[in-house]
mmCIF file of C-alpha atoms in Angstrom:
data_model
loop_
_atom_site.group_PDB
_atom_site.id
_atom_site.type_symbol
_atom_site.label_atom_id
_atom_site.label_comp_id
_atom_site.label_asym_id
_atom_site.label_seq_id
_atom_site.Cartn_x
_atom_site.Cartn_y
_atom_site.Cartn_z
ATOM 1 C CA SER A 1 -18.156 11.979 2.688
ATOM 2 C CA LEU A 2 -15.672 10.564 5.157
ATOM 3 C CA ASN A 3 -15.349 11.502 8.794
ATOM 4 C CA VAL A 4 -12.205 12.884 10.350
ATOM 5 C CA LEU A 5 -10.251 10.152 12.090
ATOM 6 C CA VAL A 6 -10.497 10.528 15.859
ATOM 7 C CA VAL A 7 -8.689 8.109 18.162
ATOM 8 C CA LEU A 8 -9.296 8.388 21.908
ATOM 9 C CA HIS A 9 -7.658 7.054 25.069
ATOM 10 C CA MET A 10 -4.242 6.480 23.575
ATOM 11 C CA PRO A 11 -1.443 4.957 25.670
ATOM 12 C CA LEU A 12 2.015 6.387 26.208
ATOM 13 C CA ILE A 13 4.029 6.646 23.010
ATOM 14 C CA THR A 14 7.344 4.802 22.853
ATOM 15 C CA LEU A 15 9.924 6.411 20.569
ATOM 16 C CA GLN A 16 12.921 4.852 18.871
ATOM 17 C CA GLY A 17 15.398 6.060 16.258
ATOM 18 C CA SER A 18 16.959 9.390 15.356
ATOM 19 C CA LEU A 19 15.985 12.171 17.773
ATOM 20 C CA ALA A 20 15.597 14.656 14.912
ATOM 21 C CA SER A 21 13.323 12.269 13.030
ATOM 22 C CA MET A 22 11.247 11.527 16.117
ATOM 23 C CA LEU A 23 10.697 15.201 16.881
ATOM 24 C CA ILE A 24 9.538 16.125 13.385
ATOM 25 C CA CYS A 25 7.722 13.080 12.034
ATOM 26 C CA SER A 26 4.010 12.873 11.448
ATOM 27 C CA VAL A 27 2.421 15.806 13.265
ATOM 28 C CA THR A 28 -0.480 16.813 11.013
ATOM 29 C CA THR A 29 -4.260 16.562 10.680
ATOM 30 C CA PRO A 30 -6.298 14.957 7.869
ATOM 31 C CA GLY A 31 -9.080 16.703 6.029
ATOM 32 C CA PRO A 32 -12.655 15.424 6.273
ATOM 33 C CA ASN A 33 -13.191 14.634 2.599
ATOM 34 C CA ARG A 34 -11.893 12.089 0.140
ATOM 35 C CA ARG A 35 -9.933 14.830 -1.626
ATOM 36 C CA ALA A 36 -6.951 15.442 0.647
ATOM 37 C CA ARG A 37 -6.585 18.915 2.099
ATOM 38 C CA LEU A 38 -3.372 20.707 1.112
ATOM 39 C CA GLY A 39 -0.563 19.650 3.444
ATOM 40 C CA SER A 40 -2.607 16.925 5.161
ATOM 41 C CA TRP A 41 -0.175 14.157 4.252
ATOM 42 C CA PRO A 42 3.246 15.833 3.915
ATOM 43 C CA TRP A 43 5.147 12.523 3.719
ATOM 44 C CA GLN A 44 3.255 11.349 0.620
ATOM 45 C CA VAL A 45 5.383 11.267 -2.534
ATOM 46 C CA SER A 46 4.610 10.578 -6.171
ATOM 47 C CA LEU A 47 7.010 8.343 -8.118
ATOM 48 C CA HIS A 48 7.324 8.986 -11.845
ATOM 49 C CA LEU A 49 8.925 7.306 -14.809
ATOM 50 C CA SER A 50 7.316 9.213 -17.669
ATOM 51 C CA SER A 51 4.291 9.791 -15.423
ATOM 52 C CA HIS A 52 3.003 8.802 -11.992
ATOM 53 C CA PHE A 53 3.214 5.059 -11.441
ATOM 54 C CA CYS A 54 3.410 4.520 -7.673
ATOM 55 C CA GLY A 55 3.306 6.279 -4.339
ATOM 56 C CA GLY A 56 5.726 6.283 -1.450
ATOM 57 C CA SER A 57 6.417 7.930 1.895
ATOM 58 C CA LEU A 58 9.230 10.179 3.070
ATOM 59 C CA VAL A 59 10.947 8.636 6.116
ATOM 60 C CA ASN A 60 13.832 11.084 6.593
ATOM 61 C CA ASP A 61 15.372 13.918 4.593
ATOM 62 C CA GLN A 62 16.792 11.669 1.858
ATOM 63 C CA TRP A 63 14.958 8.332 1.853
ATOM 64 C CA VAL A 64 11.568 7.175 0.582
ATOM 65 C CA LEU A 65 9.733 3.974 1.513
ATOM 66 C CA THR A 66 7.721 2.201 -1.192
ATOM 67 C CA ALA A 67 6.697 -1.257 -2.430
ATOM 68 C CA ALA A 68 9.275 -3.561 -4.000
ATOM 69 C CA HIS A 69 6.889 -4.446 -6.821
ATOM 70 C CA CYS A 70 6.898 -0.769 -7.849
ATOM 71 C CA VAL A 71 10.623 -0.695 -8.539
ATOM 72 C CA GLY A 72 11.355 -4.265 -9.573
ATOM 73 C CA GLY A 73 13.876 -4.246 -12.418
ATOM 74 C CA LEU A 74 14.902 -0.630 -11.787
ATOM 75 C CA ALA A 75 17.711 -1.212 -9.265
ATOM 76 C CA GLY A 76 20.359 -0.846 -11.971
ATOM 77 C CA ILE A 77 18.802 2.288 -13.455
ATOM 78 C CA PRO A 78 17.540 4.252 -10.433
ATOM 79 C CA SER A 79 17.948 7.637 -12.146
ATOM 80 C CA LEU A 80 14.926 6.845 -14.314
ATOM 81 C CA VAL A 81 12.747 7.354 -11.234
ATOM 82 C CA THR A 82 11.774 10.876 -10.192
ATOM 83 C CA VAL A 83 10.361 11.693 -6.748
ATOM 84 C CA TYR A 84 7.847 14.520 -6.377
ATOM 85 C CA LEU A 85 7.446 15.759 -2.799
ATOM 86 C CA GLY A 86 4.900 18.285 -1.577
ATOM 87 C CA ARG A 87 2.721 17.559 -4.606
ATOM 88 C CA GLN A 88 -1.038 18.027 -4.400
ATOM 89 C CA SER A 89 -2.210 17.354 -7.957
ATOM 90 C CA GLN A 90 -0.795 15.557 -10.985
ATOM 91 C CA GLU A 91 -1.804 18.421 -13.274
ATOM 92 C CA GLY A 92 -1.221 22.153 -13.064
ATOM 93 C CA SER A 93 0.874 24.107 -10.596
ATOM 94 C CA ASN A 94 2.274 22.671 -7.361
ATOM 95 C CA PRO A 95 3.958 25.662 -5.688
ATOM 96 C CA ASN A 96 5.055 23.659 -2.623
ATOM 97 C CA GLU A 97 6.694 20.913 -4.646
ATOM 98 C CA VAL A 98 10.297 19.712 -4.577
ATOM 99 C CA VAL A 99 11.704 17.280 -7.152
ATOM 100 C CA ARG A 100 14.513 14.771 -6.692
ATOM 101 C CA LYS A 101 16.029 11.984 -8.762
ATOM 102 C CA VAL A 102 16.654 8.551 -7.261
ATOM 103 C CA VAL A 103 20.269 7.392 -6.935
ATOM 104 C CA GLN A 104 19.789 4.077 -5.125
ATOM 105 C CA ILE A 105 17.027 1.468 -5.020
ATOM 106 C CA THR A 106 17.193 -1.210 -2.334
ATOM 107 C CA SER A 107 14.473 -3.846 -2.319
ATOM 108 C CA HIS A 108 14.175 -6.373 0.483
ATOM 109 C CA PRO A 109 16.583 -9.243 -0.267
ATOM 110 C CA ASN A 110 13.838 -11.819 0.290
ATOM 111 C CA TYR A 111 11.202 -10.077 -1.796
ATOM 112 C CA SER A 112 8.970 -12.467 -3.703
ATOM 113 C CA PHE A 113 5.587 -11.018 -4.437
ATOM 114 C CA PRO A 114 3.535 -10.625 -2.368
ATOM 115 C CA ASN A 115 5.924 -11.383 0.497
ATOM 116 C CA ASN A 116 8.438 -8.768 1.727
ATOM 117 C CA ASP A 117 6.996 -6.188 -0.677
ATOM 118 C CA ILE A 118 9.115 -3.302 0.589
ATOM 119 C CA ALA A 119 11.863 -1.115 -0.883
ATOM 120 C CA LEU A 120 13.834 2.016 -0.015
ATOM 121 C CA LEU A 121 14.787 4.780 -2.444
ATOM 122 C CA LYS A 122 17.668 7.165 -1.792
ATOM 123 C CA MET A 123 17.187 10.597 -3.335
ATOM 124 C CA SER A 124 19.940 12.558 -5.056
ATOM 125 C CA GLU A 125 20.124 15.107 -2.242
ATOM 126 C CA PRO A 126 18.326 15.830 1.039
ATOM 127 C CA VAL A 127 15.150 17.896 1.193
ATOM 128 C CA ASN A 128 14.300 20.645 3.639
ATOM 129 C CA PHE A 129 11.213 20.009 5.729
ATOM 130 C CA THR A 130 8.266 22.370 5.324
ATOM 131 C CA SER A 131 4.561 22.383 6.161
ATOM 132 C CA TYR A 132 4.085 20.366 2.967
ATOM 133 C CA ILE A 133 7.132 18.091 3.101
ATOM 134 C CA SER A 134 7.962 16.160 6.269
ATOM 135 C CA PRO A 135 8.605 12.521 7.199
ATOM 136 C CA VAL A 136 6.178 9.996 8.581
ATOM 137 C CA CYS A 137 6.865 8.004 11.741
ATOM 138 C CA LEU A 138 7.170 4.261 11.249
ATOM 139 C CA GLY A 139 5.612 1.499 13.307
ATOM 140 C CA ALA A 140 8.250 -0.036 15.590
ATOM 141 C CA SER A 141 8.761 -3.790 15.797
ATOM 142 C CA SER A 142 6.925 -3.943 19.136
ATOM 143 C CA SER A 143 3.736 -2.431 17.662
ATOM 144 C CA SER A 144 0.357 -4.141 17.880
ATOM 145 C CA PHE A 145 -2.433 -3.366 15.411
ATOM 146 C CA TYR A 146 -5.827 -4.997 15.976
ATOM 147 C CA SER A 147 -9.010 -5.290 13.958
ATOM 148 C CA GLY A 148 -10.968 -2.059 13.974
ATOM 149 C CA ASP A 149 -8.030 0.302 14.456
ATOM 150 C CA PRO A 150 -8.857 3.258 12.190
ATOM 151 C CA SER A 151 -6.315 3.992 9.486
ATOM 152 C CA TRP A 152 -6.009 6.010 6.303
ATOM 153 C CA VAL A 153 -4.557 5.290 2.874
ATOM 154 C CA THR A 154 -3.605 8.000 0.393
ATOM 155 C CA GLY A 155 -2.601 8.181 -3.248
ATOM 156 C CA TRP A 156 -3.218 9.256 -6.819
ATOM 157 C CA GLY A 157 -4.569 5.913 -8.011
ATOM 158 C CA ASN A 158 -7.748 5.016 -9.847
ATOM 159 C CA ILE A 159 -11.033 5.754 -8.088
ATOM 160 C CA GLY A 160 -12.434 2.459 -9.385
ATOM 161 C CA PHE A 161 -11.356 -0.597 -11.339
ATOM 162 C CA ASN A 162 -12.020 1.088 -14.705
ATOM 163 C CA ASP A 163 -12.166 4.668 -13.424
ATOM 164 C CA PRO A 164 -8.947 6.700 -13.606
ATOM 165 C CA LEU A 165 -8.321 9.596 -11.271
ATOM 166 C CA PRO A 166 -10.254 12.558 -12.720
ATOM 167 C CA SER A 167 -8.602 15.838 -13.659
ATOM 168 C CA PRO A 168 -6.789 17.661 -12.118
ATOM 169 C CA GLY A 169 -5.529 14.521 -10.395
ATOM 170 C CA ASN A 170 -5.714 15.610 -6.771
ATOM 171 C CA LEU A 171 -4.301 13.490 -3.967
ATOM 172 C CA LEU A 172 -7.067 11.373 -2.444
ATOM 173 C CA GLU A 173 -7.517 9.888 1.015
ATOM 174 C CA VAL A 174 -9.800 7.173 2.307
ATOM 175 C CA GLU A 175 -10.298 5.567 5.695
ATOM 176 C CA ALA A 176 -9.714 1.820 5.924
ATOM 177 C CA ASP A 177 -9.908 0.033 9.274
ATOM 178 C CA ILE A 178 -7.273 -2.544 10.183
ATOM 179 C CA VAL A 179 -8.358 -6.156 9.689
ATOM 180 C CA GLY A 180 -6.555 -8.737 11.825
ATOM 181 C CA ASN A 181 -4.399 -11.270 10.018
ATOM 182 C CA GLY A 182 -6.541 -14.150 11.243
ATOM 183 C CA GLN A 183 -9.683 -12.741 9.669
ATOM 184 C CA CYS A 184 -7.740 -11.631 6.603
ATOM 185 C CA SER A 185 -6.374 -15.161 6.141
ATOM 186 C CA CYS A 186 -9.920 -16.494 6.214
ATOM 187 C CA ASP A 187 -11.001 -13.930 3.642
ATOM 188 C CA TYR A 188 -8.162 -14.897 1.310
ATOM 189 C CA SER A 189 -8.370 -18.646 1.902
ATOM 190 C CA GLU A 190 -9.380 -19.264 -1.729
ATOM 191 C CA LEU A 191 -5.878 -18.202 -2.709
ATOM 192 C CA GLY A 192 -4.159 -20.538 -0.268
ATOM 193 C CA ASP A 193 -1.819 -19.460 2.530
ATOM 194 C CA LEU A 194 -1.307 -15.986 1.129
ATOM 195 C CA ILE A 195 -1.398 -13.859 4.290
ATOM 196 C CA ASN A 196 1.571 -13.992 6.669
ATOM 197 C CA ASP A 197 3.123 -11.954 9.476
ATOM 198 C CA ASN A 198 4.934 -9.708 6.995
ATOM 199 C CA MET A 199 1.583 -8.314 5.889
ATOM 200 C CA ILE A 200 -1.174 -6.216 7.414
ATOM 201 C CA CYS A 201 -4.690 -5.911 6.028
ATOM 202 C CA ALA A 202 -7.184 -3.046 6.037
ATOM 203 C CA GLY A 203 -10.611 -2.393 4.590
ATOM 204 C CA PHE A 204 -14.331 -2.655 5.204
ATOM 205 C CA ARG A 205 -16.547 -5.729 4.885
ATOM 206 C CA GLU A 206 -18.815 -3.920 2.427
ATOM 207 C CA GLY A 207 -15.830 -3.013 0.226
ATOM 208 C CA GLY A 208 -15.684 0.044 -1.984
ATOM 209 C CA LYS A 209 -13.022 1.916 -0.001
ATOM 210 C CA GLY A 210 -9.364 1.201 -0.465
ATOM 211 C CA PRO A 211 -6.378 1.426 -2.811
ATOM 212 C CA CYS A 212 -6.514 0.861 -6.548
ATOM 213 C CA PHE A 213 -4.161 0.996 -9.530
ATOM 214 C CA GLY A 214 -1.574 3.729 -8.985
ATOM 215 C CA ASP A 215 -1.743 3.679 -5.181
ATOM 216 C CA SER A 216 0.904 0.967 -4.780
ATOM 217 C CA GLY A 217 3.814 1.837 -2.535
ATOM 218 C CA GLY A 218 1.845 4.498 -0.706
ATOM 219 C CA PRO A 219 1.375 4.627 3.063
ATOM 220 C CA LEU A 220 -1.307 3.192 5.316
ATOM 221 C CA VAL A 221 -1.180 5.304 8.480
ATOM 222 C CA THR A 222 -2.896 5.331 11.842
ATOM 223 C CA LYS A 223 -2.825 7.918 14.601
ATOM 224 C CA GLN A 224 -1.588 7.722 18.179
ATOM 225 C CA GLY A 225 -1.688 10.892 20.211
ATOM 226 C CA ASP A 226 -0.596 13.635 17.829
ATOM 227 C CA ARG A 227 1.583 11.321 15.727
ATOM 228 C CA TRP A 228 0.746 9.552 12.500
ATOM 229 C CA ILE A 229 2.418 6.157 12.261
ATOM 230 C CA GLN A 230 2.862 4.210 9.056
ATOM 231 C CA ALA A 231 1.523 0.713 9.559
ATOM 232 C CA GLY A 232 1.630 -0.544 5.989
ATOM 233 C CA ILE A 233 2.743 -0.096 2.381
ATOM 234 C CA VAL A 234 0.105 -0.586 -0.322
ATOM 235 C CA SER A 235 0.825 -3.977 -1.873
ATOM 236 C CA PHE A 236 -2.200 -5.800 -3.340
ATOM 237 C CA THR A 237 -5.967 -5.815 -3.657
ATOM 238 C CA VAL A 238 -8.839 -7.781 -5.154
ATOM 239 C CA ASP A 239 -10.853 -5.842 -7.742
ATOM 240 C CA CYS A 240 -9.889 -2.564 -6.015
ATOM 241 C CA ALA A 241 -11.458 -3.021 -2.568
ATOM 242 C CA LYS A 242 -13.833 -5.885 -3.322
ATOM 243 C CA SER A 243 -16.293 -6.620 -0.524
ATOM 244 C CA TYR A 244 -15.060 -9.156 2.036
ATOM 245 C CA PHE A 245 -11.509 -8.858 0.704
ATOM 246 C CA PRO A 246 -9.447 -6.302 2.646
ATOM 247 C CA SER A 247 -6.476 -4.881 0.792
ATOM 248 C CA GLY A 248 -3.007 -6.163 1.626
ATOM 249 C CA TYR A 249 -0.049 -4.099 2.790
ATOM 250 C CA ALA A 250 3.551 -4.794 3.749
ATOM 251 C CA ARG A 251 3.652 -4.590 7.557
ATOM 252 C CA VAL A 252 6.206 -1.848 8.263
ATOM 253 C CA SER A 253 6.830 -2.886 11.879
ATOM 254 C CA GLN A 254 8.278 -6.195 10.650
ATOM 255 C CA TYR A 255 11.088 -4.343 8.920
ATOM 256 C CA GLU A 256 12.530 -1.992 11.544
ATOM 257 C CA SER A 257 15.876 -3.800 11.610
ATOM 258 C CA TRP A 258 16.100 -4.046 7.832
ATOM 259 C CA ILE A 259 15.219 -0.374 7.324
ATOM 260 C CA ASN A 260 17.857 0.686 9.849
ATOM 261 C CA SER A 261 20.428 -1.555 8.169
ATOM 262 C CA VAL A 262 19.875 0.288 4.881
ATOM 263 C CA ILE A 263 19.541 3.794 6.356
ATOM 264 C CA ASN A 264 22.502 3.882 8.729
ATOM 265 C CA THR A 265 22.579 7.653 9.363
ATOM 266 C CA ASN A 266 19.744 9.960 10.397
ATOM 267 C CA GLN A 267 17.547 6.920 10.836
ATOM 268 C CA PRO A 268 13.753 7.210 10.647
ATOM 269 C CA GLY A 269 11.669 7.703 13.766
ATOM 270 C CA PHE A 270 10.044 4.467 14.909
ATOM 271 C CA ILE A 271 7.072 4.586 17.283
ATOM 272 C CA THR A 272 5.463 1.662 19.062
ATOM 273 C CA PHE A 273 1.779 1.693 18.245
ATOM 274 C CA THR A 274 -0.271 -0.114 20.881
ATOM 275 C CA SER A 275 -3.897 -0.747 20.023
ATOM 276 C CA ASN A 276 -6.445 0.024 22.722
ATOM 277 C CA ARG A 277 -8.779 -2.605 21.270
ATOM 278 C CA THR A 278 -9.074 -6.265 22.135
ATOM 279 C CA ASN A 279 -7.473 -8.737 19.769
ATOM 280 C CA SER A 280 -10.558 -10.195 18.083
ATOM 281 C CA ASP A 281 -8.283 -12.408 15.984
ATOM 282 C CA LEU A 282 -7.976 -14.712 18.987
ATOM 283 C CA ASN A 283 -11.575 -15.782 18.386
ATOM 284 C CA VAL A 284 -11.440 -16.124 14.594
ATOM 285 C CA SER A 285 -11.790 -19.509 12.935
ATOM 286 C CA CYS A 286 -12.212 -20.027 9.213
ATOM 287 C CA THR A 287 -15.667 -21.538 9.029
ATOM 288 C CA THR A 288 -18.008 -21.672 6.056
ATOM 289 C CA SER A 289 -19.906 -18.697 7.424
ATOM 290 C CA ASN A 290 -16.974 -16.319 7.075
ATOM 291 C CA LEU A 291 -15.652 -17.569 3.742
ATOM 292 C CA THR A 292 -16.669 -15.693 0.633
ATOM 293 C CA THR A 293 -18.578 -17.649 -2.002
ATOM 294 C CA HIS A 294 -18.866 -16.840 -5.690
ATOM 295 C CA PRO A 295 -21.676 -17.681 -8.119
ATOM 296 C CA PRO A 296 -21.032 -20.284 -10.837
ATOM 297 C CA THR A 297 -19.296 -18.908 -13.910
ATOM 298 C CA THR A 298 -19.310 -20.467 -17.357
ATOM 299 C CA THR A 299 -16.069 -21.173 -19.175
ATOM 300 C CA THR A 300 -16.769 -18.425 -21.704
ATOM 301 C CA GLU A 301 -17.356 -15.862 -18.967
ATOM 302 C CA ALA A 302 -14.267 -17.004 -17.120
ATOM 303 C CA GLN A 303 -12.095 -16.640 -20.210
ATOM 304 C CA ARG A 304 -13.491 -13.183 -20.918
ATOM 305 C CA GLU A 305 -12.903 -12.013 -17.359
ATOM 306 C CA CYS A 306 -9.415 -13.471 -17.364
ATOM 307 C CA LEU A 307 -8.423 -11.775 -20.606
ATOM 308 C CA ASP A 308 -10.017 -8.458 -19.671
ATOM 309 C CA LEU A 309 -8.191 -8.447 -16.367
ATOM 310 C CA ILE A 310 -4.838 -9.287 -17.921
ATOM 311 C CA ASP A 311 -5.323 -6.579 -20.552
ATOM 312 C CA PHE A 312 -6.049 -4.035 -17.854
ATOM 313 C CA VAL A 313 -3.161 -4.975 -15.594
ATOM 314 C CA ILE A 314 -0.708 -4.983 -18.504
ATOM 315 C CA LYS A 315 -1.770 -1.417 -19.294
ATOM 316 C CA GLN A 316 -1.655 -0.234 -15.689
ATOM 317 C CA LYS A 317 1.049 -2.262 -13.939
ATOM 318 C CA ASN A 318 0.593 -0.130 -10.845
ATOM 319 C CA LEU A 319 -1.015 -2.410 -8.288
ATOM 320 C CA PRO A 320 -0.840 -6.187 -8.146
ATOM 321 C CA LEU A 321 -4.336 -7.505 -8.521
ATOM 322 C CA LEU A 322 -5.090 -10.847 -6.941
ATOM 323 C CA GLY A 323 -7.656 -12.709 -8.999
ATOM 324 C CA LEU A 324 -10.232 -15.018 -7.497
ATOM 325 C CA PRO A 325 -11.156 -18.290 -9.158
ATOM 326 C CA PRO A 326 -12.005 -18.435 -12.001
ATOM 327 C CA TYR A 327 -10.235 -15.170 -12.706
ATOM 328 C CA CYS A 328 -6.610 -14.346 -13.316
ATOM 329 C CA GLY A 329 -4.725 -11.528 -11.677
ATOM 330 C CA GLY A 330 -1.383 -9.914 -12.168
ATOM 331 C CA GLY A 331 1.383 -8.031 -10.521
ATOM 332 C CA ASP A 332 5.052 -7.168 -10.712
ATOM 333 C CA ALA A 333 6.934 -8.274 -13.836
ATOM 334 C CA LYS A 334 5.090 -11.590 -13.772
ATOM 335 C CA MET A 335 1.380 -12.118 -14.220
ATOM 336 C CA TYR A 336 0.665 -14.108 -11.090
ATOM 337 C CA GLN A 337 -2.425 -16.071 -11.897
ATOM 338 C CA PHE A 338 -4.988 -17.797 -9.778
ATOM 339 C CA CYS A 339 -7.167 -19.737 -12.211
ATOM 340 C CA ASP A 340 -9.233 -22.813 -11.479
ATOM 341 C CA ASN A 341 -10.294 -25.594 -13.820
ATOM 342 C CA ARG A 342 -13.160 -23.551 -15.241
ATOM 343 C CA THR A 343 -10.701 -21.181 -16.903
ATOM 344 C CA ASN A 344 -8.808 -22.028 -20.054
ATOM 345 C CA LYS A 345 -5.289 -21.621 -18.695
ATOM 346 C CA ASN A 346 -3.790 -21.951 -22.182
ATOM 347 C CA VAL A 347 -5.706 -18.893 -23.311
ATOM 348 C CA CYS A 348 -4.368 -16.961 -20.329
ATOM 349 C CA LEU A 349 -0.826 -18.085 -21.073
ATOM 350 C CA GLN A 350 -1.115 -17.193 -24.765
ATOM 351 C CA LYS A 351 -2.321 -13.735 -23.807
ATOM 352 C CA SER A 352 0.385 -13.279 -21.199
ATOM 353 C CA PRO A 353 3.273 -15.654 -21.961
ATOM 354 C CA PHE A 354 5.362 -14.458 -19.006
ATOM 355 C CA CYS A 355 2.838 -15.520 -16.376
ATOM 356 C CA SER A 356 3.364 -18.338 -13.920
ATOM 357 C CA LEU A 357 0.443 -20.473 -12.842
ATOM 358 C CA SER A 358 -0.145 -21.468 -9.251
#
């Protein structure tokens, strides 16, 4: 089981944004178990087309924050997306639930997966705040998050790569400590210069805890005083929390100006999160000792893994999966692939003709 997040010796909170939003956002307490206690995460929303496909977070009474890759291609048909607020489970009764249609989808103008993976959804009408529906505070642009800062990620995604969320589909929570961008860049060095300042990473070296298919767009939050602050938006992962590969999130604090340019009335509450830890990233260098190595793989095995992964991502299409050589991974409307010379790229392309190799 997981321990309740406790953060001590917090500095003075700096508030920005709408006074109403600042006064109401993010005052709640998590439950101690992986299954989220009712009302623990009142900003969490479930996005549906015909069924749940992504998460999101309520940021004021009419706007939801999510990942751009969740809503790519839907900007012209926003009414296809339904927002469920106050939902606890994907099956059965949800007496505290409110439902809204989406009337506007605004993705970041410079979105190109996995960079700037952020979008805002405007709901058809405002919602009233309750014990089960209330907005999250957002990390302000002056925030600093350092390695080891405890955080939590929530969602209705798979509990493992091939393990769907079991019935009745309850909202789950898991702790995932912040990983500095320097260390995260080292961890992802096999994929080139993937990690940048628009991203934040979180996870554990041993892996096994983090987001999976269906969690995309959901919030990564950390606590300061009695306020929960959204630090990230679920964006990508390797094999659903693979060891030595922290999951990647859009860094919310990078987008304060953009968010306020889209939401020009009743703006979200932004809070400056200041870590009380030392910045261990200052001492990180990408040496052989902190790079992940993989055992040799035959061409046949590589092809099988590549095809299996593409098959799975095509079926799910909920969370971009970054593949490690010699594997392929996918996300968004394109199947972004990372295959080395041991993989038959033609086979991958035949299986997924819309993919682009890098």
